[in-house]
Amino acid sequence: MRLLYILFVFILSSALSANAQEVNILDHGAIADGRSLSTEAIQRSIDKAHKMGGGTVVFPKGVYLSGSIVLKSNVELKLLDSAIILGSTDPDHYLSLQRWKALILADGAENIKISGKGVIDGQGARLALHIDSLFYAGKIDSAYYNLADKRPRADIRPQLIEFVNCSRIEIRGVELRNAASWVQSYFRCNGLSIDSIRVESDTYWNNDGIDIIDSKNVRITNSYFNASDDGICLKSYAGGYKGPQNLEIMCDSIYIANCRIRSSASALKFGTSSYRGFKNITIEDIEIFDTYRSAIALESVHNGVIENVLIQNIKAENSGNAIFIRLGGIPTADRKGEFKNVLIRDVVANISESVPDEDYQIRGPALPFFHNIFPSSITGIPNNKISDETIINSSIVEELTCIFFEIGISYDANMDRAMKIIAEEAMAHPLTIDNRSDEEKEEGHPIVMVRVIGFGDSSVNLRGYVWAPSPADGFTLKCDLNKSIKERFDAEGIEIPFPYRTLVFKNNPTNESTPLT
C-alpha cells in the first residue's frame, strides 16, 4: 500500500522577522483594565503596522477587553506573558466578514501570525447566555434559535478566530479559552502552521477545538485541545460562504502530530460536512483521553472522497468508541463517496467503563439513543469498498459498561422517594451487576448510584448509574429501566412533568376585536 507522506516548509516574509517594527497597543489608546473597551485602539495598531508594510502589534501584560478586530497582511499579534485579550460579552461588538462572527477575523490576508505566551479568552458562557436572552426578549428570530436544544445556533455565536481565504498563517504558543461557538476555524486557507498552542474550551456547546475547512498545506503539532465538542476536526463544504465557489477545493496535504486531545465528542474527526473530501493526510503520535464519542472518526456522508490517509501511533484512554468509519452518500448526487488508500495502524484504545465526559462543564451534543454499543464501527454503502487494508496492528479493549439514565421529576414530587424507586428497579433487574471494589463495599457504597444532577425549566433532574456485563446488555438494561421506572412513578404519584416553551410575540396581533385563541 503506497502512502503519501507530507513535508511542509513555511517561509514567513521579512515583515514578520525578528527585526519587524513593533507597535505597542498602549501607545494607541488601549487600556489594560479588563473593563474599558479597547477594540478601536487595537484595530488602529493593526492598521498602522499594515500601512508600514508589516510589523508586530505588541500586547503587554494586562487584560484588554475587545470586540471583533481584523488582522491584516504582514501583521503579527504578539501577546506577552500575562497579556489577555478578553472578548466582550456584548453581541453587538462582533462582526463577520465572510462567514461567522469572531473575535479575531481575517479575510484574504497573507503572512499573518498570532504568537506569544498570552491568552485569548472569549468569555463564551456569558456571551452565549447574553445571546440566548435576546431570543426570549424577542430580539432574535426563531430561525436562529435551536428550539429543541434551547440555545442559539452555533453560527450566530462568535468564535475566537476565523480566517477565510488566507495564506501563510502561523499560530504559536498562545492559549485559547472559552469560546461561545467553535474555538477557531480556517476556511479555504493555504499554508497554516499551528504549533504549541493550548485550547481550553468546555464552556458552551459546539466548542470544537479547531476546524480546518477545505484548506491545504496545514501543520498542527505539539498542541493540547480540551473541547466540549470535536477536538481536531476537518470539514469539506460545497459552498458555505459569500465568495466565489470552487467545488474542486478540499482538505489537502495536512499533517497532525504530537498532540493531546480531550473531547466531549470525537477527538480526531473528518466530517460530518464532507461534500468534496480529504486527501494526503498524515496523523501520528496522538494521545486521546476522556472522549465521549470516538477517538478516530472518518465520515464521508455527503459523497466526499477520503484518499491517501495515514493514521498511526494513537493511544486512546477512556474513550466511548475507538474507530468510527462511515461511508454514506446523498442519493441524488452524481457520485458516491469513496475511501481510497486509507491506513490506520498501531492504535491502542481503552473503551470507557463509564461516561467518558462526565466531568465536563458542558458536555457534547446529547444523543437520542444509547451510544456505545460497539467499541468500533465500520459502515457504508452496499457494493462500495472502503479499502483493501484499513486497520492493522491495533488493540481495542472493552470491559464492563457503566450506563446512566436521566429522569426529570416535578419540583413538588418526593425526591427521596423517586431516587429510591430508581435504585430499587435497577437492583431488581437481572442484568445489573455489582462492580464495586472491596474498599467500596466496606465503605458502604451502593451498587446503584442515584444523584441529583441539575434543575431544568420544569423538572429536578435525576441520574442513575448502573453496571452491566457489556454495552449490548447495557442498552437492554437501560430500555427496561425506562419502562419499569415510569410505571413505578405512575403508580406512586411521582410526576414526570411535560416540557413547556415560552413564546414571545414581537408584534402582538391581538386587540379588542381579534382575541388570541
Coordinates of C-alpha atoms in Angstrom, one line a residue:
M1 CA 0.0 0.0 0.0
R2 CA 1.5 3.3 -1.1
L3 CA 1.1 6.2 1.1
L4 CA 1.9 9.8 0.5
Y5 CA 4.0 11.5 3.2
I6 CA 3.8 15.2 3.5
L7 CA 6.6 17.7 4.0
F8 CA 5.9 21.4 4.5
V9 CA 8.2 24.3 4.6
F10 CA 6.7 27.5 5.8
I11 CA 8.5 30.7 4.9
L12 CA 7.3 33.9 6.6
S13 CA 8.1 37.1 5.0
S14 CA 10.7 39.5 6.3
A15 CA 7.8 41.6 7.7
L16 CA 7.4 39.1 10.4
S17 CA 11.1 38.6 11.1
A18 CA 12.8 39.3 14.4
N19 CA 13.6 42.8 13.0
A20 CA 10.0 43.7 12.2
Q21 CA 8.8 47.1 13.5
E22 CA 6.7 46.9 16.7
V23 CA 3.5 48.8 17.5
N24 CA 2.5 48.9 21.2
I25 CA -1.3 48.9 21.6
L26 CA -0.9 51.1 24.8
D27 CA 0.5 53.8 22.6
H28 CA -2.7 53.8 20.6
G29 CA -5.2 54.1 23.5
A30 CA -5.7 50.5 24.7
I31 CA -6.4 50.2 28.4
A32 CA -5.3 47.1 30.3
D33 CA -8.0 47.1 33.0
G34 CA -10.3 44.4 31.5
R35 CA -13.3 46.8 31.7
S36 CA -12.6 49.5 29.1
L37 CA -13.4 48.5 25.5
S38 CA -10.1 48.6 23.6
T39 CA -11.4 47.4 20.2
E40 CA -10.6 50.6 18.3
A41 CA -7.2 51.1 19.9
I42 CA -6.2 47.5 18.9
Q43 CA -7.5 48.0 15.4
R44 CA -5.6 51.3 15.0
S45 CA -2.4 49.4 16.0
I46 CA -3.1 46.7 13.4
D47 CA -3.8 49.2 10.7
K48 CA -0.6 51.1 11.5
A49 CA 1.5 48.0 11.3
H50 CA -0.1 47.1 8.0
K51 CA 0.4 50.5 6.5
M52 CA 4.1 50.3 7.4
G53 CA 4.4 47.3 5.2
G54 CA 4.3 44.9 8.1
G55 CA 5.0 44.7 11.8
T56 CA 4.3 43.3 15.2
V57 CA 1.4 44.5 17.3
V58 CA 2.5 44.0 20.9
F59 CA 0.1 43.3 23.8
P60 CA 1.9 44.0 27.1
K61 CA 0.9 42.4 30.4
G62 CA -2.7 43.3 31.2
V63 CA -6.3 42.5 30.3
Y64 CA -7.7 44.1 27.1
L65 CA -11.5 44.0 26.6
S66 CA -12.3 43.8 22.9
G67 CA -14.9 43.2 20.2
S68 CA -14.1 42.0 16.7
I69 CA -10.7 43.0 15.3
V70 CA -9.5 42.4 11.7
L71 CA -6.0 41.1 11.2
K72 CA -4.3 42.3 8.0
S73 CA -1.4 41.1 5.8
N74 CA 2.1 41.1 7.2
V75 CA 1.0 41.7 10.7
E76 CA 1.7 39.7 13.8
L77 CA -0.3 39.9 17.1
K78 CA 2.2 39.1 19.9
L79 CA 0.8 38.5 23.4
L80 CA 3.5 38.9 26.0
D81 CA 3.4 36.9 29.2
S82 CA 0.2 37.6 31.3
A83 CA -1.4 39.5 28.4
I84 CA -5.1 38.6 27.9
I85 CA -7.4 39.6 25.0
L86 CA -10.8 39.3 26.7
G87 CA -13.8 39.0 24.4
S88 CA -16.7 41.3 25.0
T89 CA -19.9 39.8 26.3
D90 CA -22.0 42.2 24.1
P91 CA -23.0 40.6 20.8
D92 CA -23.2 44.0 19.2
H93 CA -19.4 44.3 19.5
Y94 CA -18.9 41.4 17.0
L95 CA -18.9 41.4 13.2
S96 CA -18.5 38.9 10.4
L97 CA -16.6 39.2 7.1
Q98 CA -17.4 36.2 5.0
R99 CA -19.0 33.6 7.3
W100 CA -19.5 33.7 11.0
K101 CA -18.7 36.3 13.7
A102 CA -15.4 36.0 15.6
L103 CA -13.2 37.9 18.0
I104 CA -10.2 37.9 15.6
L105 CA -11.0 37.9 11.9
A106 CA -9.1 37.9 8.6
D107 CA -10.2 37.6 5.0
G108 CA -7.8 37.3 2.1
A109 CA -4.8 38.2 4.2
E110 CA -1.3 36.7 3.9
N111 CA 1.7 36.5 6.2
I112 CA -0.3 36.8 9.4
K113 CA 0.7 35.5 12.8
I114 CA -0.6 35.2 16.4
S115 CA 2.1 34.3 18.9
G116 CA 3.4 34.6 22.5
K117 CA 2.6 33.4 26.0
G118 CA -0.6 35.2 26.5
V119 CA -4.3 34.2 26.4
I120 CA -7.3 34.9 24.2
D121 CA -10.4 34.4 26.3
G122 CA -13.8 34.7 24.7
Q123 CA -15.9 34.6 27.9
G124 CA -18.0 32.2 25.9
A125 CA -20.6 31.2 28.5
R126 CA -21.5 34.8 29.4
L127 CA -21.6 35.8 25.7
A128 CA -23.7 32.9 24.7
L129 CA -26.2 33.4 27.5
H130 CA -26.5 37.0 26.6
I131 CA -27.4 36.0 23.0
D132 CA -29.8 33.4 24.5
S133 CA -31.5 36.1 26.5
L134 CA -32.1 38.2 23.3
F135 CA -34.2 35.4 21.9
Y136 CA -36.5 35.4 24.9
A137 CA -36.7 39.2 24.7
G138 CA -37.9 38.9 21.1
K139 CA -34.7 40.3 19.5
I140 CA -33.5 37.2 17.7
D141 CA -35.7 35.4 15.2
S142 CA -36.6 31.8 15.9
A143 CA -34.8 30.8 12.7
Y144 CA -31.5 31.5 14.5
Y145 CA -32.5 29.5 17.6
N146 CA -32.3 25.8 18.2
L147 CA -35.7 25.2 19.9
A148 CA -35.1 21.5 20.6
D149 CA -31.8 22.2 22.4
K150 CA -32.8 25.5 23.9
R151 CA -29.8 27.5 22.7
P152 CA -28.9 29.9 19.9
R153 CA -27.5 28.4 16.7
A154 CA -23.7 28.0 16.6
D155 CA -23.4 30.3 13.6
I156 CA -24.7 33.4 15.5
R157 CA -22.3 32.8 18.4
P158 CA -18.8 34.3 17.9
Q159 CA -15.7 32.2 17.6
L160 CA -12.3 33.2 18.9
I161 CA -10.6 33.1 15.5
E162 CA -11.9 32.8 11.9
F163 CA -9.6 33.2 8.9
V164 CA -11.0 32.9 5.4
N165 CA -9.0 32.7 2.1
C166 CA -5.8 33.5 3.9
S167 CA -2.3 32.2 3.2
R168 CA 1.0 31.8 5.2
I169 CA -0.6 31.7 8.7
E170 CA 1.2 30.9 12.0
I171 CA -0.5 30.4 15.4
R172 CA 2.2 29.7 18.0
G173 CA 2.4 29.5 21.8
V174 CA -0.9 31.2 22.8
E175 CA -3.7 29.8 24.9
L176 CA -7.3 29.9 23.5
R177 CA -10.1 29.8 26.1
N178 CA -13.8 29.8 26.5
A179 CA -15.4 30.3 23.0
A180 CA -19.1 30.8 22.6
S181 CA -19.1 28.6 19.5
W182 CA -16.2 26.9 17.6
V183 CA -12.9 28.0 19.1
Q184 CA -11.1 28.6 15.7
S185 CA -11.8 27.9 12.1
Y186 CA -9.6 28.2 8.9
F187 CA -11.7 28.3 5.7
R188 CA -10.0 27.7 2.4
C189 CA -6.6 28.8 3.7
N190 CA -3.2 27.8 2.3
G191 CA -0.1 27.3 4.4
L192 CA -1.3 27.1 8.0
S193 CA 1.1 26.3 10.9
I194 CA -0.4 25.7 14.4
D195 CA 2.3 24.8 17.0
S196 CA 2.5 24.6 20.8
I197 CA -0.9 26.1 21.5
R198 CA -3.3 25.2 24.2
V199 CA -7.1 25.1 23.8
E200 CA -9.3 25.1 26.9
S201 CA -12.9 25.4 25.9
D202 CA -15.7 23.4 27.5
T203 CA -17.6 26.4 28.4
Y204 CA -20.6 26.1 26.0
W205 CA -21.9 23.8 23.3
N206 CA -20.3 23.4 19.8
N207 CA -16.8 24.2 21.3
D208 CA -14.8 22.5 18.5
G209 CA -11.1 22.8 19.4
I210 CA -10.1 23.6 15.8
D211 CA -11.9 23.3 12.4
I212 CA -9.9 23.0 9.2
I213 CA -12.3 23.6 6.3
D214 CA -11.2 22.9 2.7
S215 CA -7.7 24.1 3.5
K216 CA -4.3 22.8 2.2
N217 CA -0.7 22.7 3.4
V218 CA -1.6 22.6 7.1
R219 CA 0.5 21.5 10.1
I220 CA -0.9 21.1 13.6
T221 CA 1.8 20.0 16.1
N222 CA 2.8 19.9 19.8
S223 CA -0.6 21.2 21.0
Y224 CA -3.3 20.5 23.6
F225 CA -7.0 20.5 22.9
N226 CA -9.7 20.3 25.5
A227 CA -13.1 20.9 23.8
S228 CA -16.7 20.2 24.7
D229 CA -17.3 19.2 21.0
D230 CA -14.9 17.7 18.4
G231 CA -11.2 18.2 19.2
I232 CA -9.4 18.4 15.8
C233 CA -12.0 18.5 13.0
L234 CA -11.5 18.5 9.2
K235 CA -14.6 19.6 7.2
S236 CA -15.3 20.0 3.5
Y237 CA -18.1 22.2 2.2
A238 CA -19.8 22.6 -1.1
G239 CA -20.0 26.4 -0.7
G240 CA -20.8 27.9 2.7
Y241 CA -19.7 31.5 2.3
K242 CA -20.3 34.7 0.3
G243 CA -17.3 34.5 -2.0
P244 CA -16.6 32.7 -5.3
Q245 CA -17.4 28.9 -5.2
N246 CA -14.8 26.3 -6.3
L247 CA -16.1 22.8 -5.8
E248 CA -12.7 21.3 -6.5
I249 CA -11.3 22.6 -3.3
M250 CA -11.0 20.2 -0.4
C251 CA -8.8 19.5 2.6
D252 CA -5.4 18.6 1.1
S253 CA -1.9 18.0 2.4
I254 CA -2.4 18.1 6.2
Y255 CA 0.0 16.9 8.9
I256 CA -1.1 16.5 12.6
A257 CA 1.3 15.1 15.2
N258 CA 2.3 15.1 18.8
C259 CA -1.0 16.5 20.2
R260 CA -3.0 15.6 23.3
I261 CA -6.8 15.7 22.9
R262 CA -9.8 15.6 25.3
S263 CA -13.1 15.8 23.6
S264 CA -16.8 15.5 24.6
A265 CA -17.5 14.4 21.0
S266 CA -14.8 12.9 18.7
A267 CA -11.1 13.6 19.2
L268 CA -9.9 13.3 15.6
K269 CA -12.7 13.7 13.0
F270 CA -13.2 14.0 9.3
G271 CA -16.7 15.4 8.6
T272 CA -19.5 15.4 9.2
S273 CA -19.6 18.0 6.4
S274 CA -17.8 16.1 3.6
Y275 CA -19.0 17.4 0.3
R276 CA -15.7 17.4 -1.6
G277 CA -13.3 15.5 0.7
F278 CA -10.0 14.9 2.3
K279 CA -6.7 13.7 0.8
N280 CA -3.0 13.4 1.5
I281 CA -3.3 13.5 5.3
T282 CA -0.9 12.1 7.9
I283 CA -1.9 11.9 11.6
E284 CA 0.6 10.4 14.1
D285 CA 1.7 10.2 17.7
I286 CA -1.6 11.4 19.3
E287 CA -2.8 10.9 22.9
I288 CA -6.5 10.9 23.4
F289 CA -8.4 10.7 26.7
D290 CA -11.9 11.2 28.3
T291 CA -13.5 11.3 24.9
Y292 CA -17.3 10.5 24.7
R293 CA -17.9 9.6 21.1
S294 CA -14.9 8.4 19.0
A295 CA -11.2 8.6 19.3
I296 CA -10.9 8.5 15.5
A297 CA -14.0 9.3 13.3
L298 CA -13.7 9.2 9.5
E299 CA -17.0 10.2 8.0
S300 CA -17.9 10.7 4.3
V301 CA -21.6 11.2 4.3
H302 CA -22.0 13.8 1.6
N303 CA -20.4 11.9 -1.3
G304 CA -16.9 13.2 -0.5
V305 CA -13.6 11.3 -1.0
I306 CA -11.2 10.2 1.7
E307 CA -7.9 9.4 0.0
N308 CA -4.3 8.8 0.9
V309 CA -4.7 8.9 4.6
L310 CA -2.3 7.5 7.2
I311 CA -3.2 7.5 10.9
Q312 CA -0.7 5.8 13.2
N313 CA 0.6 5.6 16.8
I314 CA -2.6 6.6 18.5
K315 CA -3.3 6.0 22.2
A316 CA -6.8 6.5 23.4
E317 CA -7.7 6.1 27.1
N318 CA -11.3 6.3 28.4
S319 CA -13.0 6.7 25.0
G320 CA -16.5 5.7 24.1
N321 CA -15.5 4.4 20.7
A322 CA -12.1 3.7 19.2
I323 CA -12.6 3.9 15.5
F324 CA -15.8 5.0 13.7
I325 CA -15.8 4.8 9.9
R326 CA -18.9 5.9 8.0
L327 CA -19.3 5.9 4.2
G328 CA -22.6 7.4 3.2
G329 CA -24.0 9.5 0.4
I330 CA -26.7 11.7 -1.0
P331 CA -28.8 9.6 -3.3
T332 CA -29.3 12.4 -5.9
A333 CA -25.6 13.3 -6.2
D334 CA -23.7 12.4 -9.4
R335 CA -21.1 10.4 -7.5
K336 CA -20.7 8.2 -4.4
G337 CA -18.4 8.8 -1.5
E338 CA -15.1 6.9 -1.5
F339 CA -12.4 5.6 0.8
K340 CA -9.1 5.0 -1.1
N341 CA -5.7 4.2 0.3
V342 CA -6.6 4.7 3.9
L343 CA -4.5 3.0 6.6
I344 CA -5.0 3.1 10.4
R345 CA -2.3 1.3 12.3
D346 CA -0.8 1.0 15.8
V347 CA -3.8 2.1 17.7
V348 CA -4.2 1.2 21.4
A349 CA -7.7 2.1 22.8
N350 CA -9.2 1.5 26.2
I351 CA -13.0 1.7 25.9
S352 CA -14.7 3.5 28.8
E353 CA -16.3 1.7 31.7
S354 CA -18.4 4.8 32.4
V355 CA -19.3 8.1 30.9
P356 CA -16.0 9.4 29.5
D357 CA -17.0 13.1 29.6
E358 CA -18.8 13.1 32.9
D359 CA -16.5 15.7 34.4
Y360 CA -17.1 18.2 31.6
Q361 CA -18.6 21.6 32.5
I362 CA -20.6 21.4 29.2
R363 CA -20.9 18.0 27.6
G364 CA -21.1 17.4 23.8
P365 CA -24.4 17.2 22.0
A366 CA -26.6 14.5 23.6
L367 CA -27.6 11.5 21.5
P368 CA -31.2 10.3 21.5
F369 CA -30.0 6.7 21.8
F370 CA -27.5 4.5 23.7
H371 CA -24.2 5.4 22.2
N372 CA -21.5 2.9 22.9
I373 CA -23.0 -0.4 21.6
F374 CA -19.8 -1.3 19.7
P375 CA -16.2 -0.3 20.6
S376 CA -15.6 0.3 16.9
S377 CA -17.8 0.6 13.8
I378 CA -17.3 0.5 10.0
T379 CA -20.4 1.1 7.9
G380 CA -21.1 2.2 4.4
I381 CA -22.9 1.9 1.1
P382 CA -23.7 -1.5 -0.4
N383 CA -21.2 -2.5 -3.1
N384 CA -18.8 0.4 -2.2
K385 CA -15.5 -1.0 -0.9
I386 CA -13.9 1.2 1.9
S387 CA -10.4 -0.1 1.4
D388 CA -8.4 -3.4 1.0
E389 CA -6.4 -2.8 4.2
T390 CA -7.7 -0.3 6.6
I391 CA -6.9 -1.2 10.2
I392 CA -3.8 -3.2 11.3
N393 CA -1.9 -3.9 14.5
S394 CA -4.4 -2.3 16.8
S395 CA -5.7 -3.2 20.2
I396 CA -9.2 -2.2 21.4
V397 CA -10.1 -3.2 24.9
E398 CA -13.7 -3.4 26.1
E399 CA -14.6 -4.2 29.6
L400 CA -17.7 -3.8 31.7
T401 CA -20.0 -1.0 31.0
C402 CA -21.5 1.6 33.3
I403 CA -24.7 3.1 31.8
F404 CA -26.6 6.1 33.1
F405 CA -30.1 7.2 32.6
E406 CA -31.7 10.5 33.3
I407 CA -35.2 11.3 34.5
G408 CA -36.8 14.6 35.4
I409 CA -39.4 14.9 38.2
S410 CA -41.6 17.8 39.1
Y411 CA -40.4 20.3 41.7
D412 CA -43.2 19.3 44.1
A413 CA -42.5 15.5 43.8
N414 CA -41.0 13.5 46.6
M415 CA -37.4 13.5 45.5
D416 CA -36.1 11.0 48.0
R417 CA -38.8 8.5 47.1
A418 CA -38.1 8.9 43.4
M419 CA -34.4 8.2 43.9
K420 CA -35.2 5.1 46.0
I421 CA -37.6 3.8 43.2
I422 CA -34.8 4.2 40.6
A423 CA -32.3 2.3 42.8
E424 CA -34.8 -0.5 43.6
E425 CA -35.8 -1.0 39.9
A426 CA -32.2 -1.1 38.9
M427 CA -31.3 -3.6 41.6
A428 CA -34.1 -5.9 40.7
H429 CA -33.0 -6.2 37.1
P430 CA -31.1 -9.4 36.3
L431 CA -28.5 -7.7 34.1
T432 CA -27.4 -5.4 36.9
I433 CA -24.0 -6.4 38.3
D434 CA -22.1 -5.4 41.4
N435 CA -18.9 -3.8 40.2
R436 CA -17.8 -2.3 43.5
S437 CA -14.3 -2.7 44.8
D438 CA -13.7 -4.4 48.1
E439 CA -13.0 -1.0 49.6
E440 CA -16.2 0.5 48.2
K441 CA -18.2 -2.4 49.7
E442 CA -16.6 -1.9 53.1
E443 CA -17.4 1.8 52.9
G444 CA -21.0 1.1 52.1
H445 CA -21.1 2.4 48.6
P446 CA -24.4 1.5 46.9
I447 CA -24.5 -0.9 43.9
V448 CA -26.7 1.6 42.1
M449 CA -25.8 5.3 42.5
V450 CA -28.6 7.9 42.0
R451 CA -27.7 11.6 42.0
V452 CA -29.4 15.0 41.6
I453 CA -27.6 16.4 38.6
G454 CA -29.4 19.7 38.0
F455 CA -32.5 21.7 37.7
G456 CA -34.4 22.2 34.4
D457 CA -37.1 24.7 33.4
S458 CA -39.8 22.3 34.8
S459 CA -38.0 19.5 36.5
V460 CA -35.5 18.3 39.0
N461 CA -33.1 16.1 37.0
L462 CA -32.0 12.8 38.5
R463 CA -29.4 10.4 37.1
G464 CA -28.9 6.7 37.9
Y465 CA -25.7 4.8 37.3
V466 CA -25.7 1.0 36.9
W467 CA -23.2 -1.5 35.7
A468 CA -23.9 -4.2 33.0
P469 CA -21.8 -7.0 31.6
S470 CA -21.4 -5.5 28.2
P471 CA -22.5 -2.5 26.1
A472 CA -25.2 -4.5 24.4
D473 CA -26.6 -5.7 27.8
G474 CA -26.3 -2.1 29.0
F475 CA -28.6 -1.0 26.2
T476 CA -31.2 -3.6 27.1
L477 CA -30.9 -2.7 30.8
K478 CA -31.4 1.0 30.1
C479 CA -34.5 0.4 27.9
D480 CA -36.1 -1.9 30.5
L481 CA -35.4 0.5 33.4
N482 CA -37.0 3.4 31.4
K483 CA -40.2 1.4 31.3
S484 CA -40.2 0.0 34.8
I485 CA -39.3 3.3 36.5
K486 CA -42.0 5.1 34.6
E487 CA -44.6 2.5 35.7
R488 CA -43.5 2.8 39.3
F489 CA -43.6 6.6 39.2
D490 CA -47.1 6.5 37.8
A491 CA -48.2 4.0 40.4
E492 CA -46.8 6.0 43.3
G493 CA -47.7 9.5 42.2
I494 CA -44.2 10.7 41.1
E495 CA -44.9 13.2 38.3
I496 CA -42.7 13.4 35.2
P497 CA -43.6 16.9 34.0
F498 CA -44.4 17.8 30.4
P499 CA -41.8 20.2 28.9
Y500 CA -43.0 23.7 28.2
R501 CA -42.0 26.6 25.9
T502 CA -42.2 30.4 26.5
L503 CA -43.4 32.2 23.3
V504 CA -42.6 35.8 22.8
F505 CA -44.6 37.8 20.3
K506 CA -42.6 40.7 18.9
N507 CA -45.7 42.4 17.5
N508 CA -48.7 41.4 19.4
P509 CA -51.5 40.9 16.8
T510 CA -54.3 41.0 19.4
N511 CA -56.7 43.8 20.1
E512 CA -60.2 44.0 21.5
S513 CA -61.8 42.8 18.3
T514 CA -59.3 40.0 17.5
P515 CA -58.8 37.8 20.6
L516 CA -55.9 35.4 20.7
T517 CA -57.1 31.9 20.7

